[in-house]
């Protein structure tokens, strides 16, 4: 089975003096640019009248050219690239299997990420406790319809997680 080809844009941001600030790719440039505006400290330097976009038929094609462009054009704010077997590649984050650059966070972003991770861990623990309680209630004979109504769990999710009651009957 072949991957679906999605048109992908390679973009370049320049400052008012014409210096190349950043090269990236996106299938949805307005959404990507909005994320840059939210988290890139260099965003106010961008002269939007100088932004250049080039569309490619596939993401793979855009990725290949992005890597070469970052290596050869040396934008001020891209992560450095290296050559692997004669091919340019982004330096990889060892925790990721794919070749996008390591993200460097500001101290504020790092703090907010920590808060989000802790909230996710608390949510996971709450979810585990919910399912333990649902399983105990179900074992005590509480009807599935009431479990679903009062916990907000759908019947399909309940049956997928714990199996249907019919399959529990000997």
JSON list of C-alpha atoms in Angstrom, two decimals:
[
{"chain": "A", "resi": 1, "resn": "UNK", "atom": "CA", "xyz": [0.00, 0.00, 0.00]},
{"chain": "A", "resi": 2, "resn": "UNK", "atom": "CA", "xyz": [1.44, 3.39, -0.93]},
{"chain": "A", "resi": 3, "resn": "UNK", "atom": "CA", "xyz": [1.28, 6.51, 1.21]},
{"chain": "A", "resi": 4, "resn": "UNK", "atom": "CA", "xyz": [-1.18, 9.22, 0.23]},
{"chain": "A", "resi": 5, "resn": "UNK", "atom": "CA", "xyz": [0.65, 12.13, -1.37]},
{"chain": "A", "resi": 6, "resn": "UNK", "atom": "CA", "xyz": [-0.25, 15.45, 0.23]},
{"chain": "A", "resi": 7, "resn": "UNK", "atom": "CA", "xyz": [0.85, 18.74, -1.32]},
{"chain": "A", "resi": 8, "resn": "UNK", "atom": "CA", "xyz": [3.37, 20.30, 1.05]},
{"chain": "A", "resi": 9, "resn": "UNK", "atom": "CA", "xyz": [4.76, 23.81, 1.18]},
{"chain": "A", "resi": 10, "resn": "UNK", "atom": "CA", "xyz": [8.41, 24.70, 1.78]},
{"chain": "A", "resi": 11, "resn": "UNK", "atom": "CA", "xyz": [8.61, 28.20, 3.24]},
{"chain": "A", "resi": 12, "resn": "UNK", "atom": "CA", "xyz": [11.37, 30.66, 4.01]},
{"chain": "A", "resi": 13, "resn": "UNK", "atom": "CA", "xyz": [11.15, 33.55, 6.47]},
{"chain": "A", "resi": 14, "resn": "UNK", "atom": "CA", "xyz": [13.38, 36.60, 6.08]},
{"chain": "A", "resi": 15, "resn": "UNK", "atom": "CA", "xyz": [13.90, 39.68, 8.23]},
{"chain": "A", "resi": 16, "resn": "UNK", "atom": "CA", "xyz": [13.66, 43.31, 6.99]},
{"chain": "A", "resi": 17, "resn": "UNK", "atom": "CA", "xyz": [17.33, 43.25, 5.97]},
{"chain": "A", "resi": 18, "resn": "UNK", "atom": "CA", "xyz": [16.74, 40.17, 3.81]},
{"chain": "A", "resi": 19, "resn": "UNK", "atom": "CA", "xyz": [18.55, 37.73, 6.13]},
{"chain": "A", "resi": 20, "resn": "UNK", "atom": "CA", "xyz": [17.16, 34.20, 6.03]},
{"chain": "A", "resi": 21, "resn": "UNK", "atom": "CA", "xyz": [15.68, 33.45, 9.45]},
{"chain": "A", "resi": 22, "resn": "UNK", "atom": "CA", "xyz": [14.02, 30.06, 9.09]},
{"chain": "A", "resi": 23, "resn": "UNK", "atom": "CA", "xyz": [13.11, 27.34, 6.59]},
{"chain": "A", "resi": 24, "resn": "UNK", "atom": "CA", "xyz": [10.25, 24.91, 7.23]},
{"chain": "A", "resi": 25, "resn": "UNK", "atom": "CA", "xyz": [7.56, 22.79, 5.62]},
{"chain": "A", "resi": 26, "resn": "UNK", "atom": "CA", "xyz": [3.83, 22.48, 6.18]},
{"chain": "A", "resi": 27, "resn": "UNK", "atom": "CA", "xyz": [0.67, 21.13, 4.60]},
{"chain": "A", "resi": 28, "resn": "UNK", "atom": "CA", "xyz": [-1.20, 24.04, 6.22]},
{"chain": "A", "resi": 29, "resn": "UNK", "atom": "CA", "xyz": [1.00, 27.16, 6.25]},
{"chain": "A", "resi": 30, "resn": "UNK", "atom": "CA", "xyz": [-1.45, 29.49, 8.07]},
{"chain": "A", "resi": 31, "resn": "UNK", "atom": "CA", "xyz": [-1.79, 27.05, 10.98]},
{"chain": "A", "resi": 32, "resn": "UNK", "atom": "CA", "xyz": [1.97, 26.43, 11.07]},
{"chain": "A", "resi": 33, "resn": "UNK", "atom": "CA", "xyz": [2.72, 30.15, 10.99]},
{"chain": "A", "resi": 34, "resn": "UNK", "atom": "CA", "xyz": [0.30, 30.69, 13.89]},
{"chain": "A", "resi": 35, "resn": "UNK", "atom": "CA", "xyz": [2.22, 28.08, 15.94]},
{"chain": "A", "resi": 36, "resn": "UNK", "atom": "CA", "xyz": [5.47, 29.87, 15.10]},
{"chain": "A", "resi": 37, "resn": "UNK", "atom": "CA", "xyz": [3.91, 33.14, 16.25]},
{"chain": "A", "resi": 38, "resn": "UNK", "atom": "CA", "xyz": [3.00, 31.50, 19.57]},
{"chain": "A", "resi": 39, "resn": "UNK", "atom": "CA", "xyz": [6.31, 29.83, 20.37]},
{"chain": "A", "resi": 40, "resn": "UNK", "atom": "CA", "xyz": [9.24, 31.25, 18.39]},
{"chain": "A", "resi": 41, "resn": "UNK", "atom": "CA", "xyz": [11.13, 34.14, 19.99]},
{"chain": "A", "resi": 42, "resn": "UNK", "atom": "CA", "xyz": [12.38, 35.20, 16.54]},
{"chain": "A", "resi": 43, "resn": "UNK", "atom": "CA", "xyz": [8.86, 35.57, 15.10]},
{"chain": "A", "resi": 44, "resn": "UNK", "atom": "CA", "xyz": [8.70, 39.39, 15.54]},
{"chain": "A", "resi": 45, "resn": "UNK", "atom": "CA", "xyz": [11.79, 39.68, 13.29]},
{"chain": "A", "resi": 46, "resn": "UNK", "atom": "CA", "xyz": [9.93, 38.16, 10.30]},
{"chain": "A", "resi": 47, "resn": "UNK", "atom": "CA", "xyz": [9.20, 40.53, 7.42]},
{"chain": "A", "resi": 48, "resn": "UNK", "atom": "CA", "xyz": [6.06, 38.84, 6.06]},
{"chain": "A", "resi": 49, "resn": "UNK", "atom": "CA", "xyz": [6.31, 40.67, 2.74]},
{"chain": "A", "resi": 50, "resn": "UNK", "atom": "CA", "xyz": [9.51, 38.67, 2.09]},
{"chain": "A", "resi": 51, "resn": "UNK", "atom": "CA", "xyz": [8.10, 35.23, 3.01]},
{"chain": "A", "resi": 52, "resn": "UNK", "atom": "CA", "xyz": [8.51, 32.76, 0.16]},
{"chain": "A", "resi": 53, "resn": "UNK", "atom": "CA", "xyz": [6.43, 29.62, -0.35]},
{"chain": "A", "resi": 54, "resn": "UNK", "atom": "CA", "xyz": [7.07, 26.80, -2.82]},
{"chain": "A", "resi": 55, "resn": "UNK", "atom": "CA", "xyz": [4.60, 23.91, -3.14]},
{"chain": "A", "resi": 56, "resn": "UNK", "atom": "CA", "xyz": [5.55, 20.30, -3.81]},
{"chain": "A", "resi": 57, "resn": "UNK", "atom": "CA", "xyz": [3.36, 17.35, -4.74]},
{"chain": "A", "resi": 58, "resn": "UNK", "atom": "CA", "xyz": [4.44, 15.28, -1.73]},
{"chain": "A", "resi": 59, "resn": "UNK", "atom": "CA", "xyz": [5.70, 15.72, 1.80]},
{"chain": "A", "resi": 60, "resn": "UNK", "atom": "CA", "xyz": [8.68, 13.47, 1.06]},
{"chain": "A", "resi": 61, "resn": "UNK", "atom": "CA", "xyz": [9.79, 15.76, -1.75]},
{"chain": "A", "resi": 62, "resn": "UNK", "atom": "CA", "xyz": [9.41, 18.86, 0.44]},
{"chain": "A", "resi": 63, "resn": "UNK", "atom": "CA", "xyz": [11.28, 17.20, 3.34]},
{"chain": "A", "resi": 64, "resn": "UNK", "atom": "CA", "xyz": [14.20, 16.31, 1.09]},
{"chain": "A", "resi": 65, "resn": "UNK", "atom": "CA", "xyz": [14.50, 19.86, -0.21]},
{"chain": "A", "resi": 66, "resn": "UNK", "atom": "CA", "xyz": [14.01, 21.34, 3.26]},
{"chain": "A", "resi": 67, "resn": "UNK", "atom": "CA", "xyz": [16.97, 19.36, 4.58]},
{"chain": "A", "resi": 68, "resn": "UNK", "atom": "CA", "xyz": [19.21, 20.46, 1.73]},
{"chain": "A", "resi": 69, "resn": "UNK", "atom": "CA", "xyz": [18.05, 24.08, 1.96]},
{"chain": "A", "resi": 70, "resn": "UNK", "atom": "CA", "xyz": [18.71, 24.27, 5.71]},
{"chain": "A", "resi": 71, "resn": "UNK", "atom": "CA", "xyz": [22.15, 22.71, 5.24]},
{"chain": "A", "resi": 72, "resn": "UNK", "atom": "CA", "xyz": [23.12, 24.85, 2.27]},
{"chain": "A", "resi": 73, "resn": "UNK", "atom": "CA", "xyz": [21.41, 28.19, 3.08]},
{"chain": "A", "resi": 74, "resn": "UNK", "atom": "CA", "xyz": [22.11, 28.16, 6.84]},
{"chain": "A", "resi": 75, "resn": "UNK", "atom": "CA", "xyz": [19.08, 30.07, 8.18]},
{"chain": "A", "resi": 76, "resn": "UNK", "atom": "CA", "xyz": [19.70, 31.77, 11.53]},
{"chain": "A", "resi": 77, "resn": "UNK", "atom": "CA", "xyz": [17.10, 29.83, 13.54]},
{"chain": "A", "resi": 78, "resn": "UNK", "atom": "CA", "xyz": [17.01, 26.29, 12.13]},
{"chain": "A", "resi": 79, "resn": "UNK", "atom": "CA", "xyz": [18.66, 23.40, 13.90]},
{"chain": "A", "resi": 80, "resn": "UNK", "atom": "CA", "xyz": [21.97, 22.44, 12.31]},
{"chain": "A", "resi": 81, "resn": "UNK", "atom": "CA", "xyz": [21.91, 19.54, 9.89]},
{"chain": "A", "resi": 82, "resn": "UNK", "atom": "CA", "xyz": [24.51, 16.91, 9.20]},
{"chain": "A", "resi": 83, "resn": "UNK", "atom": "CA", "xyz": [25.26, 14.47, 6.42]},
{"chain": "A", "resi": 84, "resn": "UNK", "atom": "CA", "xyz": [24.53, 10.79, 6.80]},
{"chain": "A", "resi": 85, "resn": "UNK", "atom": "CA", "xyz": [25.88, 8.63, 4.00]},
{"chain": "A", "resi": 86, "resn": "UNK", "atom": "CA", "xyz": [26.18, 11.75, 1.84]},
{"chain": "A", "resi": 87, "resn": "UNK", "atom": "CA", "xyz": [22.58, 12.80, 2.46]},
{"chain": "A", "resi": 88, "resn": "UNK", "atom": "CA", "xyz": [21.61, 15.80, 4.60]},
{"chain": "A", "resi": 89, "resn": "UNK", "atom": "CA", "xyz": [19.58, 15.00, 7.68]},
{"chain": "A", "resi": 90, "resn": "UNK", "atom": "CA", "xyz": [18.36, 16.85, 10.75]},
{"chain": "A", "resi": 91, "resn": "UNK", "atom": "CA", "xyz": [20.14, 16.02, 13.95]},
{"chain": "A", "resi": 92, "resn": "UNK", "atom": "CA", "xyz": [17.72, 13.71, 15.70]},
{"chain": "A", "resi": 93, "resn": "UNK", "atom": "CA", "xyz": [16.30, 13.82, 19.15]},
{"chain": "A", "resi": 94, "resn": "UNK", "atom": "CA", "xyz": [17.24, 10.38, 20.57]},
{"chain": "A", "resi": 95, "resn": "UNK", "atom": "CA", "xyz": [13.70, 10.05, 21.93]},
{"chain": "A", "resi": 96, "resn": "UNK", "atom": "CA", "xyz": [12.14, 10.33, 18.46]},
{"chain": "A", "resi": 97, "resn": "UNK", "atom": "CA", "xyz": [12.33, 7.79, 15.66]},
{"chain": "A", "resi": 98, "resn": "UNK", "atom": "CA", "xyz": [11.77, 10.40, 12.97]},
{"chain": "A", "resi": 99, "resn": "UNK", "atom": "CA", "xyz": [14.10, 13.07, 11.70]},
{"chain": "A", "resi": 100, "resn": "UNK", "atom": "CA", "xyz": [12.59, 16.36, 12.77]},
{"chain": "A", "resi": 101, "resn": "UNK", "atom": "CA", "xyz": [14.86, 18.71, 14.71]},
{"chain": "A", "resi": 102, "resn": "UNK", "atom": "CA", "xyz": [15.16, 18.78, 18.45]},
{"chain": "A", "resi": 103, "resn": "UNK", "atom": "CA", "xyz": [12.89, 21.44, 19.90]},
{"chain": "A", "resi": 104, "resn": "UNK", "atom": "CA", "xyz": [14.57, 23.86, 22.25]},
{"chain": "A", "resi": 105, "resn": "UNK", "atom": "CA", "xyz": [12.14, 25.39, 24.73]},
{"chain": "A", "resi": 106, "resn": "UNK", "atom": "CA", "xyz": [12.33, 28.65, 26.61]},
{"chain": "A", "resi": 107, "resn": "UNK", "atom": "CA", "xyz": [12.30, 28.31, 30.43]},
{"chain": "A", "resi": 108, "resn": "UNK", "atom": "CA", "xyz": [8.65, 29.42, 30.47]},
{"chain": "A", "resi": 109, "resn": "UNK", "atom": "CA", "xyz": [7.72, 26.84, 27.83]},
{"chain": "A", "resi": 110, "resn": "UNK", "atom": "CA", "xyz": [9.63, 24.16, 29.75]},
{"chain": "A", "resi": 111, "resn": "UNK", "atom": "CA", "xyz": [7.68, 25.05, 32.90]},
{"chain": "A", "resi": 112, "resn": "UNK", "atom": "CA", "xyz": [4.35, 24.95, 31.05]},
{"chain": "A", "resi": 113, "resn": "UNK", "atom": "CA", "xyz": [5.26, 21.61, 29.48]},
{"chain": "A", "resi": 114, "resn": "UNK", "atom": "CA", "xyz": [6.04, 20.22, 32.96]},
{"chain": "A", "resi": 115, "resn": "UNK", "atom": "CA", "xyz": [2.67, 21.40, 34.22]},
{"chain": "A", "resi": 116, "resn": "UNK", "atom": "CA", "xyz": [0.95, 19.72, 31.24]},
{"chain": "A", "resi": 117, "resn": "UNK", "atom": "CA", "xyz": [2.89, 16.47, 31.75]},
{"chain": "A", "resi": 118, "resn": "UNK", "atom": "CA", "xyz": [1.97, 16.40, 35.45]},
{"chain": "A", "resi": 119, "resn": "UNK", "atom": "CA", "xyz": [-1.68, 17.03, 34.59]},
{"chain": "A", "resi": 120, "resn": "UNK", "atom": "CA", "xyz": [-1.54, 14.17, 32.09]},
{"chain": "A", "resi": 121, "resn": "UNK", "atom": "CA", "xyz": [-0.07, 11.87, 34.72]},
{"chain": "A", "resi": 122, "resn": "UNK", "atom": "CA", "xyz": [-2.82, 12.83, 37.19]},
{"chain": "A", "resi": 123, "resn": "UNK", "atom": "CA", "xyz": [-5.44, 12.24, 34.47]},
{"chain": "A", "resi": 124, "resn": "UNK", "atom": "CA", "xyz": [-3.95, 8.80, 33.73]},
{"chain": "A", "resi": 125, "resn": "UNK", "atom": "CA", "xyz": [-4.07, 7.91, 37.43]},
{"chain": "A", "resi": 126, "resn": "UNK", "atom": "CA", "xyz": [-7.68, 9.15, 37.70]},
{"chain": "A", "resi": 127, "resn": "UNK", "atom": "CA", "xyz": [-8.59, 7.08, 34.63]},
{"chain": "A", "resi": 128, "resn": "UNK", "atom": "CA", "xyz": [-7.00, 3.98, 36.17]},
{"chain": "A", "resi": 129, "resn": "UNK", "atom": "CA", "xyz": [-8.95, 4.54, 39.41]},
{"chain": "A", "resi": 130, "resn": "UNK", "atom": "CA", "xyz": [-12.18, 5.11, 37.48]},
{"chain": "A", "resi": 131, "resn": "UNK", "atom": "CA", "xyz": [-11.84, 1.78, 35.66]},
{"chain": "A", "resi": 132, "resn": "UNK", "atom": "CA", "xyz": [-10.99, -0.06, 38.89]},
{"chain": "A", "resi": 133, "resn": "UNK", "atom": "CA", "xyz": [-14.12, 1.38, 40.52]},
{"chain": "A", "resi": 134, "resn": "UNK", "atom": "CA", "xyz": [-16.29, 0.59, 37.47]},
{"chain": "A", "resi": 135, "resn": "UNK", "atom": "CA", "xyz": [-15.03, -2.99, 37.45]},
{"chain": "A", "resi": 136, "resn": "UNK", "atom": "CA", "xyz": [-15.78, -3.38, 41.17]},
{"chain": "A", "resi": 137, "resn": "UNK", "atom": "CA", "xyz": [-19.26, -1.83, 40.73]},
{"chain": "A", "resi": 138, "resn": "UNK", "atom": "CA", "xyz": [-19.98, -4.09, 37.78]},
{"chain": "A", "resi": 139, "resn": "UNK", "atom": "CA", "xyz": [-18.83, -7.14, 39.75]},
{"chain": "A", "resi": 140, "resn": "UNK", "atom": "CA", "xyz": [-21.21, -6.07, 42.52]},
{"chain": "A", "resi": 141, "resn": "UNK", "atom": "CA", "xyz": [-24.08, -6.26, 40.03]},
{"chain": "A", "resi": 142, "resn": "UNK", "atom": "CA", "xyz": [-24.60, -2.58, 39.24]},
{"chain": "A", "resi": 143, "resn": "UNK", "atom": "CA", "xyz": [-26.39, -2.53, 35.86]},
{"chain": "A", "resi": 144, "resn": "UNK", "atom": "CA", "xyz": [-24.30, -1.36, 32.89]},
{"chain": "A", "resi": 145, "resn": "UNK", "atom": "CA", "xyz": [-26.91, 1.22, 31.94]},
{"chain": "A", "resi": 146, "resn": "UNK", "atom": "CA", "xyz": [-26.47, 2.95, 35.33]},
{"chain": "A", "resi": 147, "resn": "UNK", "atom": "CA", "xyz": [-22.67, 2.68, 35.20]},
{"chain": "A", "resi": 148, "resn": "UNK", "atom": "CA", "xyz": [-22.69, 4.34, 31.80]},
{"chain": "A", "resi": 149, "resn": "UNK", "atom": "CA", "xyz": [-25.22, 7.04, 32.73]},
{"chain": "A", "resi": 150, "resn": "UNK", "atom": "CA", "xyz": [-23.50, 8.09, 35.92]},
{"chain": "A", "resi": 151, "resn": "UNK", "atom": "CA", "xyz": [-19.86, 7.82, 34.87]},
{"chain": "A", "resi": 152, "resn": "UNK", "atom": "CA", "xyz": [-20.26, 9.19, 31.36]},
{"chain": "A", "resi": 153, "resn": "UNK", "atom": "CA", "xyz": [-18.68, 6.08, 29.86]},
{"chain": "A", "resi": 154, "resn": "UNK", "atom": "CA", "xyz": [-20.28, 4.87, 26.65]},
{"chain": "A", "resi": 155, "resn": "UNK", "atom": "CA", "xyz": [-21.63, 1.33, 26.53]},
{"chain": "A", "resi": 156, "resn": "UNK", "atom": "CA", "xyz": [-19.25, 0.51, 23.67]},
{"chain": "A", "resi": 157, "resn": "UNK", "atom": "CA", "xyz": [-16.25, 1.71, 25.68]},
{"chain": "A", "resi": 158, "resn": "UNK", "atom": "CA", "xyz": [-17.39, -0.21, 28.75]},
{"chain": "A", "resi": 159, "resn": "UNK", "atom": "CA", "xyz": [-17.77, -3.42, 26.74]},
{"chain": "A", "resi": 160, "resn": "UNK", "atom": "CA", "xyz": [-14.49, -2.87, 24.91]},
{"chain": "A", "resi": 161, "resn": "UNK", "atom": "CA", "xyz": [-12.57, -2.35, 28.15]},
{"chain": "A", "resi": 162, "resn": "UNK", "atom": "CA", "xyz": [-14.28, -4.94, 30.35]},
{"chain": "A", "resi": 163, "resn": "UNK", "atom": "CA", "xyz": [-16.04, -7.21, 27.87]},
{"chain": "A", "resi": 164, "resn": "UNK", "atom": "CA", "xyz": [-19.79, -7.54, 27.53]},
{"chain": "A", "resi": 165, "resn": "UNK", "atom": "CA", "xyz": [-21.75, -9.01, 30.42]},
{"chain": "A", "resi": 166, "resn": "UNK", "atom": "CA", "xyz": [-23.05, -11.74, 28.11]},
{"chain": "A", "resi": 167, "resn": "UNK", "atom": "CA", "xyz": [-19.51, -13.04, 27.64]},
{"chain": "A", "resi": 168, "resn": "UNK", "atom": "CA", "xyz": [-19.09, -13.14, 31.46]},
{"chain": "A", "resi": 169, "resn": "UNK", "atom": "CA", "xyz": [-22.08, -15.47, 31.96]},
{"chain": "A", "resi": 170, "resn": "UNK", "atom": "CA", "xyz": [-21.11, -19.14, 32.22]}
]
